[in-house]
PDB file of C-alpha atoms and ligand atoms in Angstrom:
ATOM      1  CA  SER A  54      -2.858   4.190  10.512  1.00 95.00           C
ATOM      2  CA  PRO A  55      -1.721   1.913  12.618  1.00 93.00           C
ATOM      3  CA  ILE A  56      -3.350   3.475  15.754  1.00 94.00           C
ATOM      4  CA  ASP A  57      -6.329   3.223  12.702  1.00 97.00           C
ATOM      5  CA  ARG A  58      -5.690   0.329  12.738  1.00 98.00           C
ATOM      6  CA  ALA A  59      -5.217  -0.964  16.243  1.00 98.00           C
ATOM      7  CA  LYS A  60      -8.380   0.564  16.636  1.00 98.00           C
ATOM      8  CA  PHE A  61      -9.847  -1.314  13.861  1.00 98.00           C
ATOM      9  CA  VAL A  62      -9.356  -4.652  15.137  1.00 98.00           C
ATOM     10  CA  ALA A  63      -9.885  -4.353  18.588  1.00 98.00           C
ATOM     11  CA  ALA A  64     -13.648  -3.951  17.600  1.00 98.00           C
ATOM     12  CA  LYS A  65     -13.022  -7.251  15.222  1.00 98.00           C
ATOM     13  CA  ARG A  66     -12.685  -9.030  17.913  1.00 98.00           C
ATOM     14  CA  ALA A  67     -15.039  -7.692  19.508  1.00 98.00           C
ATOM     15  CA  ALA A  68     -17.821  -7.821  17.384  1.00 98.00           C
ATOM     16  CA  ASP A  69     -16.989 -11.491  17.113  1.00 98.00           C
ATOM     17  CA  MET A  70     -18.182 -11.408  21.372  1.00 98.00           C
ATOM     18  CA  VAL A  71     -21.623 -10.792  19.945  1.00 98.00           C
ATOM     19  CA  GLU A  72     -24.759 -13.152  19.423  1.00 98.00           C
ATOM     20  CA  ASP A  73     -27.675 -14.044  17.403  1.00 98.00           C
ATOM     21  CA  GLY A  74     -30.257 -12.660  19.323  1.00 98.00           C
ATOM     22  CA  MET A  75     -28.227 -10.620  22.710  1.00 98.00           C
ATOM     23  CA  ARG A  76     -29.156  -6.777  22.873  1.00 98.00           C
ATOM     24  CA  VAL A  77     -26.014  -4.700  22.524  1.00 99.00           C
ATOM     25  CA  GLY A  78     -25.004  -1.685  24.110  1.00 99.00           C
ATOM     26  CA  LEU A  79     -23.211   0.020  21.566  1.00 99.00           C
ATOM     27  CA  GLY A  80     -20.688   3.067  22.790  1.00 98.00           C
ATOM     28  CA  THR A  81     -20.092   5.702  21.648  1.00 98.00           C
ATOM     29  CA  GLY A  82     -15.628   7.556  20.198  1.00 98.00           C
ATOM     30  CA  SER A  83     -13.680   6.379  17.037  1.00 98.00           C
ATOM     31  CA  THR A  84     -13.301   3.165  18.523  1.00 98.00           C
ATOM     32  CA  ALA A  85     -16.734   1.603  19.152  1.00 98.00           C
ATOM     33  CA  ALA A  86     -16.975   3.382  15.621  1.00 98.00           C
ATOM     34  CA  TRP A  87     -15.985   0.410  14.727  1.00 98.00           C
ATOM     35  CA  LEU A  88     -17.418  -1.787  16.539  1.00 98.00           C
ATOM     36  CA  VAL A  89     -21.040  -0.588  14.826  1.00 98.00           C
ATOM     37  CA  ARG A  90     -19.522  -0.187  11.476  1.00 98.00           C
ATOM     38  CA  CYS A  91     -18.135  -3.987  11.990  1.00 98.00           C
ATOM     39  CA  LEU A  92     -21.300  -4.927  13.395  1.00 98.00           C
ATOM     40  CA  GLY A  93     -23.457  -3.172  11.045  1.00 98.00           C
ATOM     41  CA  GLU A  94     -21.522  -5.482   7.750  1.00 98.00           C
ATOM     42  CA  MET A  95     -22.252  -8.639   9.702  1.00 98.00           C
ATOM     43  CA  VAL A  96     -26.275  -7.653   9.981  1.00 98.00           C
ATOM     44  CA  GLN A  97     -26.146  -7.081   6.109  1.00 98.00           C
ATOM     45  CA  ASN A  98     -23.612  -9.593   4.645  1.00 98.00           C
ATOM     46  CA  ASP A  99     -24.346 -12.892   7.294  1.00 97.00           C
ATOM     47  CA  GLY A 100     -28.090 -12.106   8.849  1.00 98.00           C
ATOM     48  CA  LEU A 101     -26.786 -11.537  12.349  1.00 98.00           C
ATOM     49  CA  ARG A 102     -30.116 -10.931  14.146  1.00 98.00           C
ATOM     50  CA  ILE A 103     -29.220  -8.177  17.683  1.00 98.00           C
ATOM     51  CA  LYS A 104     -30.709  -5.093  19.537  1.00 98.00           C
ATOM     52  CA  GLY A 105     -28.759  -1.740  19.722  1.00 98.00           C
ATOM     53  CA  VAL A 106     -28.717   0.592  22.658  1.00 99.00           C
ATOM     54  CA  PRO A 107     -26.870   3.261  21.690  1.00 98.00           C
ATOM     55  CA  THR A 108     -24.784   5.674  24.006  1.00 98.00           C
ATOM     56  CA  SER A 109     -25.368   8.410  22.451  1.00 98.00           C
ATOM     57  CA  SER A 110     -27.754  10.901  20.004  1.00 98.00           C
ATOM     58  CA  ARG A 111     -24.609  10.364  17.153  1.00 98.00           C
ATOM     59  CA  THR A 112     -23.951   7.309  17.956  1.00 98.00           C
ATOM     60  CA  ALA A 113     -27.357   5.907  17.333  1.00 98.00           C
ATOM     61  CA  GLU A 114     -27.385   7.810  13.331  1.00 98.00           C
ATOM     62  CA  LEU A 115     -24.142   6.128  12.958  1.00 98.00           C
ATOM     63  CA  ALA A 116     -26.286   2.501  13.651  1.00 98.00           C
ATOM     64  CA  ARG A 117     -28.997   3.279  11.677  1.00 98.00           C
ATOM     65  CA  GLU A 118     -26.324   4.473   8.441  1.00 98.00           C
ATOM     66  CA  VAL A 119     -25.026   0.626   8.713  1.00 98.00           C
ATOM     67  CA  GLY A 120     -28.245  -0.713   9.326  1.00 98.00           C
ATOM     68  CA  ILE A 121     -28.426  -1.906  12.844  1.00 98.00           C
ATOM     69  CA  GLU A 122     -32.485  -1.996  14.921  1.00 98.00           C
ATOM     70  CA  ILE A 123     -31.528   0.025  17.094  1.00 98.00           C
ATOM     71  CA  GLN A 124     -34.349   1.099  20.709  1.00 98.00           C
ATOM     72  CA  THR A 125     -34.052   2.411  24.153  1.00 98.00           C
ATOM     73  CA  LEU A 126     -32.843   1.398  26.798  1.00 98.00           C
ATOM     74  CA  ASP A 127     -36.280   1.463  28.088  1.00 98.00           C
ATOM     75  CA  GLU A 128     -37.422  -0.323  25.692  1.00 98.00           C
ATOM     76  CA  ALA A 129     -34.431  -3.481  26.392  1.00 98.00           C
ATOM     77  CA  LYS A 130     -34.585  -3.247  29.719  1.00 98.00           C
ATOM     78  CA  TRP A 131     -31.607  -4.852  30.602  1.00 98.00           C
ATOM     79  CA  LEU A 132     -28.590  -5.874  28.292  1.00 98.00           C
ATOM     80  CA  ASP A 133     -26.082  -9.227  27.425  1.00 99.00           C
ATOM     81  CA  LEU A 134     -23.167  -6.879  26.042  1.00 99.00           C
ATOM     82  CA  THR A 135     -21.630  -3.314  25.937  1.00 99.00           C
ATOM     83  CA  ILE A 136     -18.687  -2.621  23.585  1.00 99.00           C
ATOM     84  CA  ASP A 137     -17.302   1.046  24.377  1.00 99.00           C
ATOM     85  CA  GLY A 138     -13.846   2.234  23.752  1.00 99.00           C
ATOM     86  CA  ALA A 139     -11.661   4.118  26.814  1.00 99.00           C
ATOM     87  CA  ASP A 140      -9.672   6.573  27.499  1.00 98.00           C
ATOM     88  CA  GLU A 141      -7.365   5.407  30.011  1.00 98.00           C
ATOM     89  CA  PHE A 142      -7.657   1.517  31.567  1.00 98.00           C
ATOM     90  CA  ASP A 143      -5.359   0.470  34.743  1.00 98.00           C
ATOM     91  CA  ARG A 144      -4.559  -3.064  35.300  1.00 98.00           C
ATOM     92  CA  ASP A 145      -8.065  -3.671  37.351  1.00 98.00           C
ATOM     93  CA  LEU A 146     -10.035  -3.442  34.597  1.00 98.00           C
ATOM     94  CA  ASN A 147     -11.317   0.891  35.635  1.00 98.00           C
ATOM     95  CA  LEU A 148     -11.509   3.250  33.490  1.00 98.00           C
ATOM     96  CA  ILE A 149     -11.678   6.911  32.577  1.00 98.00           C
ATOM     97  CA  LYS A 150     -14.231   7.884  30.424  1.00 99.00           C
ATOM     98  CA  GLY A 151     -15.804  10.935  28.813  1.00 98.00           C
ATOM     99  CA  GLY A 152     -13.217  12.001  26.241  1.00 98.00           C
ATOM    100  CA  GLY A 153     -16.539  11.596  23.643  1.00 98.00           C
ATOM    101  CA  GLY A 154     -18.595  13.759  26.425  1.00 98.00           C
ATOM    102  CA  ALA A 155     -21.299  10.315  26.123  1.00 98.00           C
ATOM    103  CA  LEU A 156     -20.271   8.634  30.127  1.00 98.00           C
ATOM    104  CA  LEU A 157     -23.548   9.854  31.009  1.00 98.00           C
ATOM    105  CA  GLN A 158     -25.210   7.684  28.434  1.00 98.00           C
ATOM    106  CA  GLU A 159     -22.289   5.098  28.453  1.00 98.00           C
ATOM    107  CA  LYS A 160     -21.974   5.124  32.553  1.00 98.00           C
ATOM    108  CA  ILE A 161     -25.924   3.812  32.736  1.00 98.00           C
ATOM    109  CA  VAL A 162     -25.476   0.791  29.575  1.00 99.00           C
ATOM    110  CA  ALA A 163     -22.732  -0.454  30.435  1.00 98.00           C
ATOM    111  CA  THR A 164     -24.012  -0.865  34.255  1.00 98.00           C
ATOM    112  CA  ALA A 165     -27.656  -1.931  32.322  1.00 98.00           C
ATOM    113  CA  SER A 166     -25.476  -5.151  31.526  1.00 98.00           C
ATOM    114  CA  ASP A 167     -24.190  -8.674  32.330  1.00 98.00           C
ATOM    115  CA  ARG A 168     -21.182  -7.644  29.978  1.00 98.00           C
ATOM    116  CA  MET A 169     -18.904  -5.103  29.446  1.00 98.00           C
ATOM    117  CA  VAL A 170     -15.821  -5.103  27.343  1.00 99.00           C
ATOM    118  CA  VAL A 171     -14.499  -2.242  25.884  1.00 99.00           C
ATOM    119  CA  ILE A 172     -12.144  -1.589  22.467  1.00 99.00           C
ATOM    120  CA  ALA A 173      -9.175   0.214  22.742  1.00 98.00           C
ATOM    121  CA  ASP A 174      -5.800   0.454  21.440  1.00 98.00           C
ATOM    122  CA  LYS A 175      -1.683  -0.294  23.533  1.00 98.00           C
ATOM    123  CA  ALA A 176      -1.591   3.540  24.379  1.00 98.00           C
ATOM    124  CA  LYS A 177      -5.186   4.098  26.438  1.00 98.00           C
ATOM    125  CA  GLU A 178      -3.033   1.704  29.404  1.00 98.00           C
ATOM    126  CA  VAL A 179      -1.902   2.682  31.891  1.00 98.00           C
ATOM    127  CA  GLU A 180      -0.206   2.418  35.769  1.00 98.00           C
ATOM    128  CA  SER A 181      -3.023   4.384  37.727  1.00 97.00           C
ATOM    129  CA  LEU A 182      -5.359   6.317  36.072  1.00 98.00           C
ATOM    130  CA  GLY A 183      -5.363  10.211  35.713  1.00 97.00           C
ATOM    131  CA  ALA A 184      -3.261  11.508  33.017  1.00 97.00           C
ATOM    132  CA  PHE A 185      -5.839  11.642  31.355  1.00 98.00           C
ATOM    133  CA  PRO A 186      -8.075  14.530  32.530  1.00 98.00           C
ATOM    134  CA  LEU A 187     -11.054  13.901  34.567  1.00 98.00           C
ATOM    135  CA  PRO A 188     -14.411  13.999  32.896  1.00 98.00           C
ATOM    136  CA  VAL A 189     -17.328  15.332  35.510  1.00 98.00           C
ATOM    137  CA  GLU A 190     -20.755  16.743  33.516  1.00 99.00           C
ATOM    138  CA  VAL A 191     -22.771  18.520  35.512  1.00 98.00           C
ATOM    139  CA  ILE A 192     -26.238  20.440  35.131  1.00 98.00           C
ATOM    140  CA  PRO A 193     -26.124  24.987  33.408  1.00 98.00           C
ATOM    141  CA  PHE A 194     -27.106  26.003  36.671  1.00 98.00           C
ATOM    142  CA  GLY A 195     -25.040  27.237  39.114  1.00 98.00           C
ATOM    143  CA  TRP A 196     -22.116  25.898  37.318  1.00 98.00           C
ATOM    144  CA  GLN A 197     -19.180  27.931  38.212  1.00 98.00           C
ATOM    145  CA  THR A 198     -20.841  27.587  41.365  1.00 98.00           C
ATOM    146  CA  THR A 199     -19.996  23.534  41.047  1.00 98.00           C
ATOM    147  CA  GLN A 200     -16.202  24.151  39.811  1.00 98.00           C
ATOM    148  CA  ALA A 201     -15.838  26.446  42.621  1.00 98.00           C
ATOM    149  CA  LEU A 202     -16.832  23.876  45.047  1.00 97.00           C
ATOM    150  CA  LEU A 203     -15.396  21.177  42.613  1.00 97.00           C
ATOM    151  CA  GLU A 204     -11.627  22.309  42.595  1.00 96.00           C
ATOM    152  CA  GLU A 205     -12.388  22.933  46.913  1.00 96.00           C
ATOM    153  CA  THR A 206     -12.724  18.861  47.088  1.00 95.00           C
ATOM    154  CA  LEU A 207      -9.402  18.322  45.617  1.00 95.00           C
ATOM    155  CA  VAL A 208      -7.485  20.656  47.700  1.00 93.00           C
ATOM    156  CA  ALA A 209      -9.406  18.478  50.047  1.00 90.00           C
ATOM    157  CA  MET A 210      -8.411  15.473  49.007  1.00 92.00           C
ATOM    158  CA  GLU A 211      -4.230  16.271  47.863  1.00 82.00           C
ATOM    159  CA  VAL A 212      -4.165  15.216  44.559  1.00 87.00           C
ATOM    160  CA  MET A 213      -1.431  16.503  42.907  1.00 85.00           C
ATOM    161  CA  GLY A 214      -3.632  18.418  40.365  1.00 91.00           C
ATOM    162  CA  ARG A 215      -5.671  21.122  40.819  1.00 91.00           C
ATOM    163  CA  LYS A 216      -7.396  22.455  37.430  1.00 95.00           C
ATOM    164  CA  THR A 217     -10.591  21.940  36.381  1.00 98.00           C
ATOM    165  CA  THR A 218     -11.661  23.633  32.353  1.00 98.00           C
ATOM    166  CA  LEU A 219     -14.885  23.848  30.753  1.00 98.00           C
ATOM    167  CA  ARG A 220     -15.202  21.857  27.399  1.00 98.00           C
ATOM    168  CA  MET A 221     -15.945  23.040  24.663  1.00 98.00           C
ATOM    169  CA  ASN A 222     -17.517  22.857  21.556  1.00 98.00           C
ATOM    170  CA  GLY A 223     -15.518  25.874  19.670  1.00 97.00           C
ATOM    171  CA  ASP A 224     -16.574  28.967  21.099  1.00 98.00           C
ATOM    172  CA  ALA A 225     -19.414  27.373  23.020  1.00 98.00           C
ATOM    173  CA  ALA A 226     -19.811  25.411  26.415  1.00 98.00           C
ATOM    174  CA  LEU A 227     -20.192  21.739  25.626  1.00 98.00           C
ATOM    175  CA  VAL A 228     -23.778  20.752  25.467  1.00 98.00           C
ATOM    176  CA  THR A 229     -23.994  16.534  25.704  1.00 98.00           C
ATOM    177  CA  ASP A 230     -27.004  15.120  24.447  1.00 98.00           C
ATOM    178  CA  GLU A 231     -28.845  15.514  28.476  1.00 98.00           C
ATOM    179  CA  GLY A 232     -28.507  19.584  28.267  1.00 98.00           C
ATOM    180  CA  ASN A 233     -25.365  19.169  30.573  1.00 98.00           C
ATOM    181  CA  HIS A 234     -22.001  20.496  29.979  1.00 99.00           C
ATOM    182  CA  ILE A 235     -18.682  18.477  30.850  1.00 98.00           C
ATOM    183  CA  LEU A 236     -15.735  19.956  33.068  1.00 98.00           C
ATOM    184  CA  ASP A 237     -12.404  18.279  32.706  1.00 98.00           C
ATOM    185  CA  LEU A 238     -10.769  17.717  36.148  1.00 98.00           C
ATOM    186  CA  HIS A 239      -6.090  17.444  35.641  1.00 98.00           C
ATOM    187  CA  LEU A 240      -5.649  15.598  38.496  1.00 97.00           C
ATOM    188  CA  ASN A 241      -2.155  14.108  36.541  1.00 96.00           C
ATOM    189  CA  ARG A 242      -2.750  10.430  38.857  1.00 95.00           C
ATOM    190  CA  ILE A 243      -5.936   9.826  40.547  1.00 95.00           C
ATOM    191  CA  GLY A 244      -4.609   7.260  42.946  1.00 89.00           C
ATOM    192  CA  ASN A 245      -7.217   6.533  45.316  1.00 95.00           C
ATOM    193  CA  VAL A 246     -10.417   6.043  42.214  1.00 96.00           C
ATOM    194  CA  ARG A 247     -13.267   4.375  44.071  1.00 97.00           C
ATOM    195  CA  GLN A 248     -12.686   7.253  46.876  1.00 97.00           C
ATOM    196  CA  MET A 249     -12.695  10.479  44.329  1.00 97.00           C
ATOM    197  CA  ALA A 250     -15.565   9.077  42.463  1.00 97.00           C
ATOM    198  CA  LEU A 251     -17.688   7.861  45.293  1.00 97.00           C
ATOM    199  CA  VAL A 252     -16.737  12.024  46.641  1.00 97.00           C
ATOM    200  CA  LEU A 253     -17.130  13.628  43.128  1.00 98.00           C
ATOM    201  CA  ASN A 254     -20.907  12.829  42.976  1.00 97.00           C
ATOM    202  CA  GLN A 255     -22.025  13.554  46.163  1.00 97.00           C
ATOM    203  CA  ILE A 256     -21.078  17.617  45.172  1.00 98.00           C
ATOM    204  CA  PRO A 257     -24.560  18.563  44.461  1.00 97.00           C
ATOM    205  CA  GLY A 258     -25.116  20.390  41.010  1.00 98.00           C
ATOM    206  CA  VAL A 259     -22.887  17.166  40.084  1.00 98.00           C
ATOM    207  CA  VAL A 260     -24.870  14.823  37.498  1.00 98.00           C
ATOM    208  CA  GLU A 261     -21.642  11.753  36.600  1.00 98.00           C
ATOM    209  CA  ASN A 262     -18.124  11.133  35.829  1.00 98.00           C
ATOM    210  CA  GLY A 263     -15.968   9.486  33.586  1.00 98.00           C
ATOM    211  CA  LEU A 264     -14.366   7.129  36.869  1.00 98.00           C
ATOM    212  CA  PHE A 265     -15.297   3.187  35.470  1.00 98.00           C
ATOM    213  CA  ILE A 266     -14.380   1.367  38.257  1.00 98.00           C
ATOM    214  CA  ASP A 267     -15.346  -2.445  39.183  1.00 98.00           C
ATOM    215  CA  ILE A 268     -17.895  -2.156  35.381  1.00 98.00           C
ATOM    216  CA  CYS A 269     -15.648  -3.145  32.498  1.00 99.00           C
ATOM    217  CA  ASP A 270     -15.279  -6.957  32.150  1.00 98.00           C
ATOM    218  CA  THR A 271     -12.435  -8.017  30.519  1.00 99.00           C
ATOM    219  CA  VAL A 272     -10.580  -4.885  28.285  1.00 99.00           C
ATOM    220  CA  VAL A 273      -9.520  -5.624  24.531  1.00 99.00           C
ATOM    221  CA  VAL A 274      -6.227  -4.112  23.639  1.00 98.00           C
ATOM    222  CA  GLY A 275      -5.246  -3.215  19.722  1.00 98.00           C
ATOM    223  CA  TYR A 276      -2.160  -3.598  17.905  1.00 98.00           C
ATOM    224  CA  GLY A 277      -0.969  -0.957  15.070  1.00 97.00           C
ATOM    225  CA  ASP A 278       0.656  -4.797  13.757  1.00 97.00           C
ATOM    226  CA  GLY A 279      -2.738  -6.092  14.068  1.00 97.00           C
ATOM    227  CA  LYS A 280      -2.132  -7.665  17.314  1.00 98.00           C
ATOM    228  CA  VAL A 281      -4.618  -8.304  19.275  1.00 98.00           C
ATOM    229  CA  GLU A 282      -4.346  -9.156  23.105  1.00 98.00           C
ATOM    230  CA  VAL A 283      -8.289 -10.024  25.520  1.00 98.00           C
ATOM    231  CA  ARG A 284      -7.421  -9.269  28.932  1.00 97.00           C
ATOM    232  CA  ASP A 285      -9.633 -10.464  31.412  1.00 94.00           C
TER     233      ASP A 285
HETATM  234  O1  DER B  86     -16.420   8.769  25.707  1.00 68.37           O
HETATM  235  C1  DER B  86     -15.272   8.020  25.201  1.00 68.37           C
HETATM  236  O2  DER B  86     -15.696   7.475  26.384  1.00 68.37           O
HETATM  237  C2  DER B  86     -15.331   7.513  24.932  1.00 68.37           C
HETATM  238  O3  DER B  86     -15.399   5.771  24.210  1.00 68.37           O
HETATM  239  C3  DER B  86     -14.078   7.936  24.035  1.00 68.37           C
HETATM  240  O4  DER B  86     -13.119   8.502  25.066  1.00 68.37           O
HETATM  241  C4  DER B  86     -12.926   6.802  23.222  1.00 68.37           C
HETATM  242  O5  DER B  86     -12.522   7.437  22.013  1.00 68.37           O
HETATM  243  P1  DER B  86     -11.882   6.841  20.617  1.00 68.37           P
HETATM  244  O6  DER B  86     -12.187   5.274  21.045  1.00 68.37           O
HETATM  245  O7  DER B  86     -11.892   7.705  20.258  1.00 68.37           O
HETATM  246  O8  DER B  86     -10.396   7.403  21.796  1.00 68.37           O
END
């Protein structure tokens, strides 16, 4: 499909940025899965030597399947490059991530990298962030109280949308790799993304949010016709 082709060509272009001996953060989601597969090919067929640090258990599993040597972030300490997907990106290369439920490890790994490259199909590009529900990771203890505090905060911040929903996995609440839950904030539009990113993490019970501000260095945009654009 054109969307799949867009994701693949973006992933392929980003894979070409990976050099021998690099420690590479491996993102989560369907676009990042194409990257992991491309790198697996390069390891198997071209003898590329890299160490991969996955951003979720499912990425770790895929990386093992395709023959990429993986290590923990603690073993790697710091990474040369992290390549990951996004749910939205704007002209400042700020992102909304977390659609795949891995935003906590993704943000930690992306921050612990010399460079973060996002791979995304054109549909992820937005004028302003917020149409995609903003994921917020919360600890299970008192999560409904945390949800109420979040909604009060949104009222105070006068954002357009104020609804928050618990992310489900089937008919149970989704549980992240760290054993937390995710609340999705339906804001329609965020406006001041820096303020939102700071305020959300001050609320007791909130672990992390899906706003990636001043973290992404490059976005590789894939198009359905196979075209690729690199935005720095
Ligand atoms: O969860 C994430 O942040 C992922 O990168 C994700 O949202 C992008 O997923 P996709 O590549 O499957 O669209």
